[in-house]
PDB file of C-alpha atoms and ligand atoms in Angstrom:
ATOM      1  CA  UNK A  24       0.000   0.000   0.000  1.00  0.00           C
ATOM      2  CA  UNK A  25       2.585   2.743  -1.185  1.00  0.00           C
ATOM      3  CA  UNK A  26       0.021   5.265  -2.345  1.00  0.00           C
ATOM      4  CA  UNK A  27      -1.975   4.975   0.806  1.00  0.00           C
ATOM      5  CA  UNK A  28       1.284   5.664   3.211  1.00  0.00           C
ATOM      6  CA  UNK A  29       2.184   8.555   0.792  1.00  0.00           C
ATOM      7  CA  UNK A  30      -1.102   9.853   1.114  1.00  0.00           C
ATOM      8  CA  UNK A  31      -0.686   9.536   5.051  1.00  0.00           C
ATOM      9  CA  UNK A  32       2.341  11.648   4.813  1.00  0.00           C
ATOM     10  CA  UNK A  33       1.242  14.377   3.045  1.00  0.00           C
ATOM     11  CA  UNK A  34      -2.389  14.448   5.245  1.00  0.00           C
ATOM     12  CA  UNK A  35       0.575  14.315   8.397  1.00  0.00           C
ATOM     13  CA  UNK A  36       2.285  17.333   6.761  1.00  0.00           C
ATOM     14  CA  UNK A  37      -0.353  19.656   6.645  1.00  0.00           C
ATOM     15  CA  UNK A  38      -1.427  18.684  10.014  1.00  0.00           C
ATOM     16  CA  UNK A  39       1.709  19.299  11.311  1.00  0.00           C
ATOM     17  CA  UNK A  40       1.568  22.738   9.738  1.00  0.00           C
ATOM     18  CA  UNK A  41      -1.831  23.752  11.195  1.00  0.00           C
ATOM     19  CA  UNK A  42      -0.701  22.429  14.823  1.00  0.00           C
ATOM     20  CA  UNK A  43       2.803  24.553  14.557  1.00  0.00           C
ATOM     21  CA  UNK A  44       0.299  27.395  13.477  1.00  0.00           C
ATOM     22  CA  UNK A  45      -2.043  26.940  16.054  1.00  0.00           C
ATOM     23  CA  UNK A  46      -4.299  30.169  16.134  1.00  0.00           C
ATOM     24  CA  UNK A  47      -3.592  31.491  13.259  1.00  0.00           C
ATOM     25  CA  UNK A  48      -5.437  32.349  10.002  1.00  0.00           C
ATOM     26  CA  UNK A  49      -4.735  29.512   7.414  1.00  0.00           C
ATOM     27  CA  UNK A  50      -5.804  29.301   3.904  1.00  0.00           C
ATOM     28  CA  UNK A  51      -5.558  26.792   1.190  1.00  0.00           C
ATOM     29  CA  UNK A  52      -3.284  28.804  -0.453  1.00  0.00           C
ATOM     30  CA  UNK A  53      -0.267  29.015   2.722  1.00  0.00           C
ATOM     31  CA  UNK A  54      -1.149  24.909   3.221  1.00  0.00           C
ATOM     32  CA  UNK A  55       0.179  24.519  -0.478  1.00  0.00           C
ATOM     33  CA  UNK A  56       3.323  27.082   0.068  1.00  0.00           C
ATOM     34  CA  UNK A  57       4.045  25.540   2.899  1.00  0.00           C
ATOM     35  CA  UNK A  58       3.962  21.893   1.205  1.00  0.00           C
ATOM     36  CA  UNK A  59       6.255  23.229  -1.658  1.00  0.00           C
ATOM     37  CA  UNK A  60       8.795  24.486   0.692  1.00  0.00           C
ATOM     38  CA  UNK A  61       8.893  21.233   2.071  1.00  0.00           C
ATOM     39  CA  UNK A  62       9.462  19.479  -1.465  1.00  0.00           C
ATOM     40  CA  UNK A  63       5.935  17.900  -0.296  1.00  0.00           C
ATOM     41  CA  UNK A  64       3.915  19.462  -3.443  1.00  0.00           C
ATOM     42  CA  UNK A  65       0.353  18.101  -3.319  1.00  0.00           C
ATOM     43  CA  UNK A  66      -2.199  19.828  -5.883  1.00  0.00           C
ATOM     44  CA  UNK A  67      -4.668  21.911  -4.816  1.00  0.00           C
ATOM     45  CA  UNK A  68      -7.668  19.784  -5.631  1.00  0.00           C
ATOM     46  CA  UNK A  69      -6.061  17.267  -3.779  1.00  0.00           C
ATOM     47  CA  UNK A  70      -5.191  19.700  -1.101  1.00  0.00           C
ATOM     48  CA  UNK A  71      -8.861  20.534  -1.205  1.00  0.00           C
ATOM     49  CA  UNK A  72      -9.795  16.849  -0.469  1.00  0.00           C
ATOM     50  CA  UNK A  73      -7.516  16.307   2.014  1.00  0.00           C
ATOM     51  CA  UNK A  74      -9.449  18.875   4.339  1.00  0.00           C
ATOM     52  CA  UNK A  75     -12.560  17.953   3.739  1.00  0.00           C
ATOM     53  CA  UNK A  76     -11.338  14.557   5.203  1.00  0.00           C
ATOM     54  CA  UNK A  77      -9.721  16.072   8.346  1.00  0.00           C
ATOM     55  CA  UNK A  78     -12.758  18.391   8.952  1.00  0.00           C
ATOM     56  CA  UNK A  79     -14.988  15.758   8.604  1.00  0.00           C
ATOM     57  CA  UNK A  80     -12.492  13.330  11.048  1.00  0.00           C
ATOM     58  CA  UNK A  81     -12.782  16.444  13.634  1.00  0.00           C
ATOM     59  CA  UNK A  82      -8.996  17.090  13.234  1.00  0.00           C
ATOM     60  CA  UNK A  83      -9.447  20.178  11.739  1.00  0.00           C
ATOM     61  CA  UNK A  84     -12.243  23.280  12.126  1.00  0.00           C
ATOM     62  CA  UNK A  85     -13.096  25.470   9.507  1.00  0.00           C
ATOM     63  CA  UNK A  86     -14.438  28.796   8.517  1.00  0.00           C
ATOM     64  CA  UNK A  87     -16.131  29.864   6.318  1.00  0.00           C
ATOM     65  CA  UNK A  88     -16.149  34.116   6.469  1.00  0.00           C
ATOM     66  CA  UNK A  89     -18.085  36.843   4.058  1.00  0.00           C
ATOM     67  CA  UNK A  90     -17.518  36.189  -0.116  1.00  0.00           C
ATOM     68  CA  UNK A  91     -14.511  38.334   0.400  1.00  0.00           C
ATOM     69  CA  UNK A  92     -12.448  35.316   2.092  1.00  0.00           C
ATOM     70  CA  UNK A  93     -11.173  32.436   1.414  1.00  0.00           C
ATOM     71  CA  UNK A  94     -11.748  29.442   3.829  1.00  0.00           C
ATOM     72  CA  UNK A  95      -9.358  29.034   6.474  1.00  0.00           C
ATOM     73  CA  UNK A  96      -8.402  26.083   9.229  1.00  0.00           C
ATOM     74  CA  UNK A  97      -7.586  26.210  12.170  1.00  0.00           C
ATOM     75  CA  UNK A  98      -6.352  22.768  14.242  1.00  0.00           C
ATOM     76  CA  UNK A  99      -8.041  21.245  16.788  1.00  0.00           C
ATOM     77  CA  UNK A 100      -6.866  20.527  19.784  1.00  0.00           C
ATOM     78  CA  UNK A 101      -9.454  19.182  22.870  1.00  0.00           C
ATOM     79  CA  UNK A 102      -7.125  19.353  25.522  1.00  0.00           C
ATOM     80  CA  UNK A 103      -5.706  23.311  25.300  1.00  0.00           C
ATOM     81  CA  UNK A 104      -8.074  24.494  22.879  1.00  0.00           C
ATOM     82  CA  UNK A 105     -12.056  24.184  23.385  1.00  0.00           C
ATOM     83  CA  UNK A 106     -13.310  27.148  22.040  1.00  0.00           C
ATOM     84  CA  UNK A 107     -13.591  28.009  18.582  1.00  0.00           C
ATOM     85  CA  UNK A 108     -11.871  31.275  17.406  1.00  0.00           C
ATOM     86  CA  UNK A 109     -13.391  34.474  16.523  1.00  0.00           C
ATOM     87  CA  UNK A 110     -12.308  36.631  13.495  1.00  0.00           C
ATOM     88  CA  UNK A 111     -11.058  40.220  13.178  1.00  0.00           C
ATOM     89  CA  UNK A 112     -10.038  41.856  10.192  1.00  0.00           C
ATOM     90  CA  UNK A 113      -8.028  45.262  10.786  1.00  0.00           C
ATOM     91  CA  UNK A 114      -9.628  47.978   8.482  1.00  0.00           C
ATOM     92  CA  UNK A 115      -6.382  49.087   7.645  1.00  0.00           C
ATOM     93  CA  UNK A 116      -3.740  46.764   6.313  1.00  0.00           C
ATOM     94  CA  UNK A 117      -6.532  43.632   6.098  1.00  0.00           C
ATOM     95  CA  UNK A 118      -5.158  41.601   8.280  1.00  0.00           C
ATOM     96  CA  UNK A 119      -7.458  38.480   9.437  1.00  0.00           C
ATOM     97  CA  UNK A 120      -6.636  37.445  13.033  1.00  0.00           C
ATOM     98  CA  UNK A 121      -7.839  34.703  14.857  1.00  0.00           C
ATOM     99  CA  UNK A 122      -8.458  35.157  18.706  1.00  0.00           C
ATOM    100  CA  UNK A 123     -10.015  33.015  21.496  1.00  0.00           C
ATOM    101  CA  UNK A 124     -12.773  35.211  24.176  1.00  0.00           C
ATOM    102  CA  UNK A 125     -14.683  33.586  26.312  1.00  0.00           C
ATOM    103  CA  UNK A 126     -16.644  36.459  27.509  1.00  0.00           C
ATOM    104  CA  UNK A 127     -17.825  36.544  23.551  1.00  0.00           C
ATOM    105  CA  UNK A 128     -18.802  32.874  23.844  1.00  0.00           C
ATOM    106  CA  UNK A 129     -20.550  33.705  26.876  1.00  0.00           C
ATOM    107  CA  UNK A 130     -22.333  36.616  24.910  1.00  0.00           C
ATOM    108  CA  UNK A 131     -23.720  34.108  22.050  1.00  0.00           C
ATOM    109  CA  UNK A 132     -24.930  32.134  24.804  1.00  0.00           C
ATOM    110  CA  UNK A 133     -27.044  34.606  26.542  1.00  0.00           C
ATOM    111  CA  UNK A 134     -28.429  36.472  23.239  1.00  0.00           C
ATOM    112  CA  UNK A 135     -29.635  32.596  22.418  1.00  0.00           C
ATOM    113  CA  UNK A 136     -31.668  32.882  25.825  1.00  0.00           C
ATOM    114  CA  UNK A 137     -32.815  36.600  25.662  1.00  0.00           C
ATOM    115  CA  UNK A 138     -32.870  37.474  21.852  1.00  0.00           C
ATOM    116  CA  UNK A 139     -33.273  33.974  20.265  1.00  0.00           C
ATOM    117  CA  UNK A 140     -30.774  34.497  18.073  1.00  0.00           C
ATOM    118  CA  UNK A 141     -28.139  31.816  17.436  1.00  0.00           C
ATOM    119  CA  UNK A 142     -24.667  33.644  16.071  1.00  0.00           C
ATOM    120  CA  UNK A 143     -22.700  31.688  13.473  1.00  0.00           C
ATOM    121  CA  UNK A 144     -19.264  32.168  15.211  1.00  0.00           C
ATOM    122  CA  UNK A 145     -17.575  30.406  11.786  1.00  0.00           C
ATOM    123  CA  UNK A 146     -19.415  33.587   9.187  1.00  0.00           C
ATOM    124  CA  UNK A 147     -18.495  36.278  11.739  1.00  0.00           C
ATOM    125  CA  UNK A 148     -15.621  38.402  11.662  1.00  0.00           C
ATOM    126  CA  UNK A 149     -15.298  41.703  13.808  1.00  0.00           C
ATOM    127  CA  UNK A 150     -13.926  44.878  12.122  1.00  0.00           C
ATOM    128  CA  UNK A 151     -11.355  47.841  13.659  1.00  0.00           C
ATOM    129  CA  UNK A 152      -7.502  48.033  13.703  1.00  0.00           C
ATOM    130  CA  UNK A 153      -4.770  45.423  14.440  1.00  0.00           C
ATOM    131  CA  UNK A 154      -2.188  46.428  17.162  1.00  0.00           C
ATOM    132  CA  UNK A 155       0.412  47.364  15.023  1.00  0.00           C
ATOM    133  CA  UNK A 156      -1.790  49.929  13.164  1.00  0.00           C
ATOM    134  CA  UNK A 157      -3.208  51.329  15.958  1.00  0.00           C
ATOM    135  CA  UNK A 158       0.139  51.887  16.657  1.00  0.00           C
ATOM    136  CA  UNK A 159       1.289  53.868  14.295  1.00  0.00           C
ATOM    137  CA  UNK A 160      -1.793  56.045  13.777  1.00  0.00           C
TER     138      UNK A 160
HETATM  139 ZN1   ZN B  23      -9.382  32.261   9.945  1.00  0.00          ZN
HETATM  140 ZN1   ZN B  24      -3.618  46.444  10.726  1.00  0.00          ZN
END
């Protein structure tokens, strides 16, 4: 079973990548960069399959933001990691963060109870400025 091992190794690669990443903003696009760097060049469809695979095994979340973003995919871990991550672009140089609150969990809790609205934490990205441009303003 050669092609099944090699397949292993490249779904190990990109794993590997999202867990050193941990947190951050991934695309399809820095998966595949990443893979050539590594002489581990997998096409994109292929690319494409292998996370559909991992987000359906649970290894791997993803979000899906506005028509003005790609997909990105973010590891998951059970132990360190429970919540999912919110978005925030920066209005400035368009930077998409990821970052973990759980007072903002909390929040989509309690609207649930006293609005009846159910936020879809994967579609929703907040809007400002990053640090660094704040920073230099
Ligand atoms: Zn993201
Ligand atoms: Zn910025």
């Amino acid at each position: 079973m050669v092609r099944a091992s090699y397949q292993t190794k490249q779904k190990k690669a990109i794993l590997d990548f999202l867990q050193q990443n941990k947190g951050a903003h991934i695309t399809i696009q820095q998966i595949s960069a990443h893979l050539q760097q590594e002489n581990t060049a997998v096409s994109m469809p292929t690319i494409y399959r292998y996370m559909d695979a991992l987000v359906r095994e649970g290894a791997v979340k993803k979000y899906v933001l506005d028509g003005n973003a790609a997909a990105c995919f973010q590891y998951e871990d059970e132990t360190d990691m429970p919540d999912s991550s919110f978005h925030f672009r920066c209005g400035q140089c368009g930077k998409l963060l990821h970052f973990q609150s759980r007072e903002l969990q909390q929040l989509d809790s309690q609207l649930k109870k006293s609005a009846s609205v159910k936020i879809d934490l994967e579609q929703t990205v907040f809007y400002g400025l990053c640090g660094a441009c704040e920073h230099s303003k």
